[in-house]
Short mmCIF file of C-alpha atoms and ligand atoms in Angstrom, two decimals:
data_model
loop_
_atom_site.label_atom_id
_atom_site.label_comp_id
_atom_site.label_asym_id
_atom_site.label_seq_id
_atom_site.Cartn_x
_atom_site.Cartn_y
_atom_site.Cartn_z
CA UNK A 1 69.20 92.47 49.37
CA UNK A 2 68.10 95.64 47.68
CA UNK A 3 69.99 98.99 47.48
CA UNK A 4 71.88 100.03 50.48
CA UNK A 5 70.27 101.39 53.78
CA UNK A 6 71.58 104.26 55.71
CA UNK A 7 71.30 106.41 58.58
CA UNK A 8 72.96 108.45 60.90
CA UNK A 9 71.97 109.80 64.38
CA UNK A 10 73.32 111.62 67.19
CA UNK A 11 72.68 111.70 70.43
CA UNK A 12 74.09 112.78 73.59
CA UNK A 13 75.84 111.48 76.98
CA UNK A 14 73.80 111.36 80.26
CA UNK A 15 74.56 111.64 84.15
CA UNK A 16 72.39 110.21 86.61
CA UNK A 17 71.33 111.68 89.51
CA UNK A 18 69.62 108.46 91.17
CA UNK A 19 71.94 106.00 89.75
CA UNK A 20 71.44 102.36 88.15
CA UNK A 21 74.05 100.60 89.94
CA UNK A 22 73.62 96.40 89.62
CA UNK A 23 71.00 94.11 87.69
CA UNK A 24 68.70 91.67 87.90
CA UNK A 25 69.34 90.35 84.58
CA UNK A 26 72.85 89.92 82.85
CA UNK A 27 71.66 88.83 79.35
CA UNK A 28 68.40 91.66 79.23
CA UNK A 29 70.73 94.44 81.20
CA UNK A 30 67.84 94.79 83.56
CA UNK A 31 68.67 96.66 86.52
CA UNK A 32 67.69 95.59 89.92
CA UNK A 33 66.67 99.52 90.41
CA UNK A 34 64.68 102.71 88.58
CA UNK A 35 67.15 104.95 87.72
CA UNK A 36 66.80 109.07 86.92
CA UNK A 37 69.59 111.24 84.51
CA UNK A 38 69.90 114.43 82.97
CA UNK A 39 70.68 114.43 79.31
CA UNK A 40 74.17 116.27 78.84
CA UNK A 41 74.24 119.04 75.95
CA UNK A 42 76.22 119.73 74.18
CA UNK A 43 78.47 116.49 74.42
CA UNK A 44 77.30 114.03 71.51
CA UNK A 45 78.00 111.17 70.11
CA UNK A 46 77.33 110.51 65.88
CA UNK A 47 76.79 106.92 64.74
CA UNK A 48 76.20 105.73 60.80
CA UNK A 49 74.95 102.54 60.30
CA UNK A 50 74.65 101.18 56.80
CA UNK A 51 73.29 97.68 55.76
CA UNK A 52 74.53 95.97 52.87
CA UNK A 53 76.24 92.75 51.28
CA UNK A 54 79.48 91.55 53.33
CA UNK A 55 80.76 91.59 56.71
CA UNK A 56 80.13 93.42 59.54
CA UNK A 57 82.52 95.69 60.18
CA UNK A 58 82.60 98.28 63.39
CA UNK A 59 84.75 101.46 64.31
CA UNK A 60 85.10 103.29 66.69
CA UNK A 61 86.67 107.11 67.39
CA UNK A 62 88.97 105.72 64.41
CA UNK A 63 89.70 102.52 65.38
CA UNK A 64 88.45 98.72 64.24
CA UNK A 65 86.31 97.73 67.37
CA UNK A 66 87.73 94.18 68.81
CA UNK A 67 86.71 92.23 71.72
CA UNK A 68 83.63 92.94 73.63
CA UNK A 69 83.11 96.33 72.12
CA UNK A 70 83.06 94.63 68.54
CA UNK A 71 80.33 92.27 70.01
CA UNK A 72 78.31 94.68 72.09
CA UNK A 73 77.77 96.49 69.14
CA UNK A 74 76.92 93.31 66.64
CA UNK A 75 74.54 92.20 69.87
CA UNK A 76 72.18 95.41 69.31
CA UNK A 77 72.78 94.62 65.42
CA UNK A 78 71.84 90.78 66.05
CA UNK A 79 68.56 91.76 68.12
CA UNK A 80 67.32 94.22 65.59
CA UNK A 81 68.24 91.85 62.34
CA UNK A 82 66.57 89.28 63.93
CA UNK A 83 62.84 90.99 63.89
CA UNK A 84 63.76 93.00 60.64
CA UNK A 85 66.63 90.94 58.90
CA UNK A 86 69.08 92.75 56.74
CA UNK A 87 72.36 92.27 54.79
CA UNK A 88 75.97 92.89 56.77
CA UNK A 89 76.36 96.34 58.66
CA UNK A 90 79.35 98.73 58.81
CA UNK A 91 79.02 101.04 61.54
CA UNK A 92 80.90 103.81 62.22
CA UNK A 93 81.09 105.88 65.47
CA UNK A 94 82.44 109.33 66.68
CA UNK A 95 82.22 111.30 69.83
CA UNK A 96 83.29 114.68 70.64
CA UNK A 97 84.28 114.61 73.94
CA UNK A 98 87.15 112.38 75.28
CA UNK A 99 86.42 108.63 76.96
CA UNK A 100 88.79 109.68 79.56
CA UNK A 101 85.89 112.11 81.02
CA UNK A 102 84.28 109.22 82.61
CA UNK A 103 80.88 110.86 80.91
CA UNK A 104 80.44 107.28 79.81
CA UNK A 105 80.81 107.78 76.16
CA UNK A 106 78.96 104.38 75.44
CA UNK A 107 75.45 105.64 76.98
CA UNK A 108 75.63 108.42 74.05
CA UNK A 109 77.14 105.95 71.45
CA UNK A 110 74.88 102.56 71.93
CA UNK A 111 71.79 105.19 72.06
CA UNK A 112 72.85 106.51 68.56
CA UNK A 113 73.25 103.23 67.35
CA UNK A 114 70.08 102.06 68.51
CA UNK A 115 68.44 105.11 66.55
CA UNK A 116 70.58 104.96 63.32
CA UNK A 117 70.19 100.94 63.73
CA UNK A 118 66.47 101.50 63.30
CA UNK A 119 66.32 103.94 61.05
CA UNK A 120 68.27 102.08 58.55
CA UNK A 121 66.60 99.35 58.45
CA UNK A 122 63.46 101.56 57.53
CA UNK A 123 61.65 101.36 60.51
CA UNK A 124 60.01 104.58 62.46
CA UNK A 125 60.82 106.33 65.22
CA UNK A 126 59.52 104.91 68.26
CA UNK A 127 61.30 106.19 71.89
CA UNK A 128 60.57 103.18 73.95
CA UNK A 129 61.57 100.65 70.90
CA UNK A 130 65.21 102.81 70.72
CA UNK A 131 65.32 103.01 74.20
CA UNK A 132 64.97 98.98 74.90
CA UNK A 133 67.50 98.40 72.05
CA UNK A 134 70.34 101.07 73.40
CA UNK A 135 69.66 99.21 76.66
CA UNK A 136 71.22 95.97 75.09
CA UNK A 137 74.44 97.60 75.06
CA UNK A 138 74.71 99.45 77.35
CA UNK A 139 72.16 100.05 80.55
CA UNK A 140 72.43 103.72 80.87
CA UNK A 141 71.73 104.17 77.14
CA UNK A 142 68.40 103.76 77.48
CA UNK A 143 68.63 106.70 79.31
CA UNK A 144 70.14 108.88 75.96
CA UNK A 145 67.47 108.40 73.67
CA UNK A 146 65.33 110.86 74.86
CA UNK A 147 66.37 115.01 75.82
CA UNK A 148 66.20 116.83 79.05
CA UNK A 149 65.25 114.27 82.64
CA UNK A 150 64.49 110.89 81.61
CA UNK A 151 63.69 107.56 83.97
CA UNK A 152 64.80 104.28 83.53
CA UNK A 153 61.51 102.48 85.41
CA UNK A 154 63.43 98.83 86.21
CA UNK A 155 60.25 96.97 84.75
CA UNK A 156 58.85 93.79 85.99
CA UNK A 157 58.65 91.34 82.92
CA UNK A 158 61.22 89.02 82.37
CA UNK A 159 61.95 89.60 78.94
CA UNK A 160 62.72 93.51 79.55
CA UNK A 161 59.94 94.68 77.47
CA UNK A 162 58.81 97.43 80.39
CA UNK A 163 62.36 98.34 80.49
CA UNK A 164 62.60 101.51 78.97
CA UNK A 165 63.33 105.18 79.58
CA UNK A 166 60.47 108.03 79.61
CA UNK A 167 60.75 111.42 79.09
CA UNK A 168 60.16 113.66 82.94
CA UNK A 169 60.58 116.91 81.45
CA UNK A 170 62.19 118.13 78.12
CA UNK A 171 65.85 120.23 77.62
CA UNK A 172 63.50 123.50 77.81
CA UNK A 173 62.18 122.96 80.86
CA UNK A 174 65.09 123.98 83.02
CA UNK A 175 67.37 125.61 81.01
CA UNK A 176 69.31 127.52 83.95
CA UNK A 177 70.62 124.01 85.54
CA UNK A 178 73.89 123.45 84.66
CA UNK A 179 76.56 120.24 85.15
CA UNK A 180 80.18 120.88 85.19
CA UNK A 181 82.27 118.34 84.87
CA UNK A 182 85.49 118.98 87.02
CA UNK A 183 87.92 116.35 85.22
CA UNK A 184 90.69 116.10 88.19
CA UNK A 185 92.36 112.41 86.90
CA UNK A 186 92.67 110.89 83.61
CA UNK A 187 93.80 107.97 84.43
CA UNK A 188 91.85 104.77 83.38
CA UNK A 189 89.70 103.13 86.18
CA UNK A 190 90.60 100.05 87.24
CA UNK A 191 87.08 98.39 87.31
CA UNK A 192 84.80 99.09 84.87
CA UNK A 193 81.44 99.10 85.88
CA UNK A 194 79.95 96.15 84.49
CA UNK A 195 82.21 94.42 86.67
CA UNK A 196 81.69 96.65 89.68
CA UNK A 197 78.26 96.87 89.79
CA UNK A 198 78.21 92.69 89.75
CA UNK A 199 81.26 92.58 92.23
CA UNK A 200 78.88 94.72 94.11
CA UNK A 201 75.88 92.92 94.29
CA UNK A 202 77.66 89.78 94.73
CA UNK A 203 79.54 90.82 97.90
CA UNK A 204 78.78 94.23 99.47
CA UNK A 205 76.60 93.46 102.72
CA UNK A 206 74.47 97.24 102.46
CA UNK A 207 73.62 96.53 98.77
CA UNK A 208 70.07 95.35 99.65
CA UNK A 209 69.58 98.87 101.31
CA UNK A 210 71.03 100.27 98.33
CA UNK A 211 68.79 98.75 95.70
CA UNK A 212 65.38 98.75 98.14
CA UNK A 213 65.97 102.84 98.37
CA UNK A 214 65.86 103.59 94.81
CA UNK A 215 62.32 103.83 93.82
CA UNK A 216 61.42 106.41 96.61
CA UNK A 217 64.33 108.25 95.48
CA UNK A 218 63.44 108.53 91.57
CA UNK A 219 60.11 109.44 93.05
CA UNK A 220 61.43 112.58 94.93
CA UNK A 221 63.90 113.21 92.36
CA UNK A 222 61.07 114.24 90.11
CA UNK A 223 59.41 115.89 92.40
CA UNK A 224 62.28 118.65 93.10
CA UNK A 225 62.92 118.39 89.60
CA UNK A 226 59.18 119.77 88.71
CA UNK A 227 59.39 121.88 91.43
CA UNK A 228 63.07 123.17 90.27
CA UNK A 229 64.40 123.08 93.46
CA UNK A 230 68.30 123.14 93.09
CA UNK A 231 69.20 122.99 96.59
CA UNK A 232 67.16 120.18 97.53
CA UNK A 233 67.80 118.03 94.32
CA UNK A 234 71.57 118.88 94.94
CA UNK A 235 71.34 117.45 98.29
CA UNK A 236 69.51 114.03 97.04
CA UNK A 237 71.93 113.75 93.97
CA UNK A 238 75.08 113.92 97.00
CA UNK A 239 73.33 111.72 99.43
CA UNK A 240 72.08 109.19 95.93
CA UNK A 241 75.83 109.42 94.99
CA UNK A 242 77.67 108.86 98.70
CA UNK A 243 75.60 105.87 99.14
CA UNK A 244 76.24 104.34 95.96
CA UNK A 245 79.81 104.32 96.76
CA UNK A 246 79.51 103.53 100.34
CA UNK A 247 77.98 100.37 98.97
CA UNK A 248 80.81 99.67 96.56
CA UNK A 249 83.74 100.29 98.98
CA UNK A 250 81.91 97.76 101.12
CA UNK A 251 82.17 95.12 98.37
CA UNK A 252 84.97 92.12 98.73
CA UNK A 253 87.59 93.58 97.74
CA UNK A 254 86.55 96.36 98.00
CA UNK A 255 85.74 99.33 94.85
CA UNK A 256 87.35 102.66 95.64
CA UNK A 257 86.64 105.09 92.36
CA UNK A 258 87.64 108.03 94.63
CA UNK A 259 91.23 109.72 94.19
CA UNK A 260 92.62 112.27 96.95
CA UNK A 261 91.87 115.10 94.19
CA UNK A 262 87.98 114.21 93.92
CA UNK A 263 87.56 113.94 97.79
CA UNK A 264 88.95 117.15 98.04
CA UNK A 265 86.81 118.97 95.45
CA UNK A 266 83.77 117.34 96.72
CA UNK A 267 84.39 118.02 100.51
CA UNK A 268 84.78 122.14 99.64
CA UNK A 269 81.42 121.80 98.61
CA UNK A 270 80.25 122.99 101.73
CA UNK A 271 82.37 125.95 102.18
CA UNK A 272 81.45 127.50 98.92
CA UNK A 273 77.71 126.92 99.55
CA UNK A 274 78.13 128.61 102.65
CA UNK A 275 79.98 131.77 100.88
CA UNK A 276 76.68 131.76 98.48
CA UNK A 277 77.35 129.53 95.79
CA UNK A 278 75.19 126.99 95.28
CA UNK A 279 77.00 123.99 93.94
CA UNK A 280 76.45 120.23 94.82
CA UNK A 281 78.04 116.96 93.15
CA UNK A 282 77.28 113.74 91.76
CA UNK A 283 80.21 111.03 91.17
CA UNK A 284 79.96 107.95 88.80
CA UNK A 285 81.67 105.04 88.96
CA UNK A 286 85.03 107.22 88.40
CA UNK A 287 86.98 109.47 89.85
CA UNK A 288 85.64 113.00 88.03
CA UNK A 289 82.51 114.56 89.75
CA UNK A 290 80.00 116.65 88.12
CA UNK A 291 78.96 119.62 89.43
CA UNK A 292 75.50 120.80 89.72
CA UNK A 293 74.78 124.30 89.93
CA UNK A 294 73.00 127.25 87.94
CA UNK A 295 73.62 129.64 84.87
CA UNK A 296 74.36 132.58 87.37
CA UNK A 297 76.91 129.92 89.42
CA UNK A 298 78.60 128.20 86.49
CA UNK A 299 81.76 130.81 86.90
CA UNK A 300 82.29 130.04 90.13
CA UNK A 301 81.77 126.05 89.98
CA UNK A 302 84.19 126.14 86.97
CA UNK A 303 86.96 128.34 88.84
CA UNK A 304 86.41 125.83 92.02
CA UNK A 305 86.75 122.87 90.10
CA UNK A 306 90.30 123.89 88.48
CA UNK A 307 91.44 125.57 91.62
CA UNK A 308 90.94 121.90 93.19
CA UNK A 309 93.49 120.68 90.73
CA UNK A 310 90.61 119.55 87.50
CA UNK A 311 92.82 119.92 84.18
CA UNK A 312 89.56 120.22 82.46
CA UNK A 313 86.54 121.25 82.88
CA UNK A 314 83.24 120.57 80.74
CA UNK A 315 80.48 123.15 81.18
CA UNK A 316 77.18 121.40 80.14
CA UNK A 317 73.09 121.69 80.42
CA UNK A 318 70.06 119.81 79.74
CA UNK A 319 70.23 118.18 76.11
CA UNK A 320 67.89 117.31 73.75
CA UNK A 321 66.97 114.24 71.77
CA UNK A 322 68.66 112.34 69.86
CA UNK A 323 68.19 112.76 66.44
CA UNK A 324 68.23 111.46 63.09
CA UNK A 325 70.59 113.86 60.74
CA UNK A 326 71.91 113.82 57.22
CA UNK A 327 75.36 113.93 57.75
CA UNK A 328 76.55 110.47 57.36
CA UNK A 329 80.09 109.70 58.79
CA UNK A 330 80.95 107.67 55.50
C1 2P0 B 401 74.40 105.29 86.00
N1 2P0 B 401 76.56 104.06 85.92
O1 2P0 B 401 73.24 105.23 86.45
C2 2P0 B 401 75.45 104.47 86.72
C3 2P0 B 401 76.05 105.25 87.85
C4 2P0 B 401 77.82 104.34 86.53
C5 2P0 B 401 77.50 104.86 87.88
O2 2P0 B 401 75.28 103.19 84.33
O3 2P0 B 401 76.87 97.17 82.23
O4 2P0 B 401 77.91 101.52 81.26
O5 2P0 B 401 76.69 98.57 80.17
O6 2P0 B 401 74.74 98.37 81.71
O7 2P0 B 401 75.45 101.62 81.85
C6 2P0 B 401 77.55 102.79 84.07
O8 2P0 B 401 77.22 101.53 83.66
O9 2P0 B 401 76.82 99.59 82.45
C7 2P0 B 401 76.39 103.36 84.78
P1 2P0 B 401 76.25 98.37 81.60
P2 2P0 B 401 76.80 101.13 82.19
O10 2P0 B 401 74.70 106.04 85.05
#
């Protein structure tokens, strides 16, 4: 091999607002649906990835990666090495937010590595190429490569190649919206969601209805997002998120992510629109929502959020991309 290669990127988490929930393809990660985030600023996630002689060797927030995180992360290694082979890796990985905010730390941290991955190994910087390779660890990375609104078009090809995530509209387009994320339990989930969204699919009798739905609804996503209507998207992002776990807590047995302290932050909603603040959730597969509302509202969605029990609360807006940067983590 010759001298060492290194780079270091950083990129941040996303939250859908149509969400990816169940896939056609286990191996690829290709979802059964389209799929439409926001990029979350400023939450981020650094990776450094060097090649060189020896062993691979992964960490994580501080700790040797075991198990399937250690091979999750050698998988996107694998795929690249394969096309562009190189020596051993040691990768090294820091967020700056907790794992415990259900803000899906890995979408922020496979998307790095994807970036840093390539960049080490000399090649250019190339969105959709990034964007399939975060996908192989994690689906919703695909989704963090890129800054502001991005889509996750499912693709038809077998071997995932129109898989990718595109760009709607960049961090500057909307800089007013805001996401709050009201952080009411800590506690670990009890399904993660690679095994929820296949428990799902396997035995939830609406999840047809579920995944048939979801191009239509990326479709008028975008449209209220060009058209920067809050109160409309907020209403599609509630209905997108409702029916995603209507489908799970019809699964065998069945997937409850809701605790008594989300339900009841979700279900003022509609008494705090009604006083004049416009504020609407979205829920991932855990029990923390996110808030969507604007600059002028963020107070008030903030002081709702903790007065409905949330220990924490993460004020955050539309992101940019993720980026290549010089501070390397080792
Ligand atoms: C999403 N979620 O669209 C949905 C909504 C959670 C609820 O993508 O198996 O970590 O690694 O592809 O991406 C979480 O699942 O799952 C997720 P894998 P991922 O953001």
């Amino acid at each position: 091999m010759t001298s060492p290669k290194k780079a270091t990127a950083t990129a941040h988490p996303n939250i859908a607002l149509v969400k990816y929930w169940g896939k056609r393809d286990e191996a690829l990660i290709l979802p059964h649906q389209s799929s439409l985030s926001v990029t979350l600023g400023p939450l981020s996630v650094t990776t450094t990835v060097e090649f060189r002689e020896g062993p691979d060797e992964v960490e994580l927030n501080g700790r040797v990666a075991e198990g399937s995180e250690r091979s999750r992360v050698l998988h996107v290694l694998d795929v690249l090495r394969a096309g562009t082979p190189q020596g051993g890796a040691k990768v090294v990985s820091r967020g700056d937010f907790p794992a415990s905010a259900g803000l899906a730390s890995s979408a922020a941290g496979f998307a790095a590595l994807a970036v840093a991955a390539r960049a080490a190994a000399g090649l250019p910087r190339d969105p959709r190429a990034e964007s399939i390779l975060a996908r192989l660890g994690s689906g919703s990375a695909c989704r963090s490569v890129q800054g502001g609104v991005c889509i996750w078009r499912r693709g038809q090809a077998a071997d995932g190649s129109d898989s990718f995530a595109e760009q709607l509209v960049d961090a500057s387009f909307w800089p007013e919206l805001r996401l709050v994320v009201a952080m009411v339990s800590r506690e670990e989930k009890d399904v993660k969601s690679r095994d929820g969204m296949r428990l799902t699919e396997e035995t939830s009798p609406y999840y047809l209805a579920w995944a048939t739905d979801a191009e239509l609804e990326v479709e008028r996503a975008s449209e209220l997002i060009r058209r920067k209507d809050l109160e409309k998207l907020g209403e599609l992002a509630e209905r997108n998120a409702w029916r995603m776990h209507a489908t799970a807590l019809a699964a065998d047995p069945p997937l409850c992510y809701l605790k008594p302290a989300t339900l009841e932050l979700i279900l003022r909603l509609k008494e705090a629109r009604r006083q004049g603040v416009p504020v609407w959730f979205t829920l991932d597969a855990g029990p923390n929502p996110v808030l969507l509302t604007d600059a002028a509202h963020e107070d008030a969605a903030v002081a709702l959020a903790r007065s409905c029990g949330a220990a924490e609360v993460v004020r955050c807006a539309p992101g940019g991309d993720a980026r290549v940067v010089d501070a390397h983590l080792f």
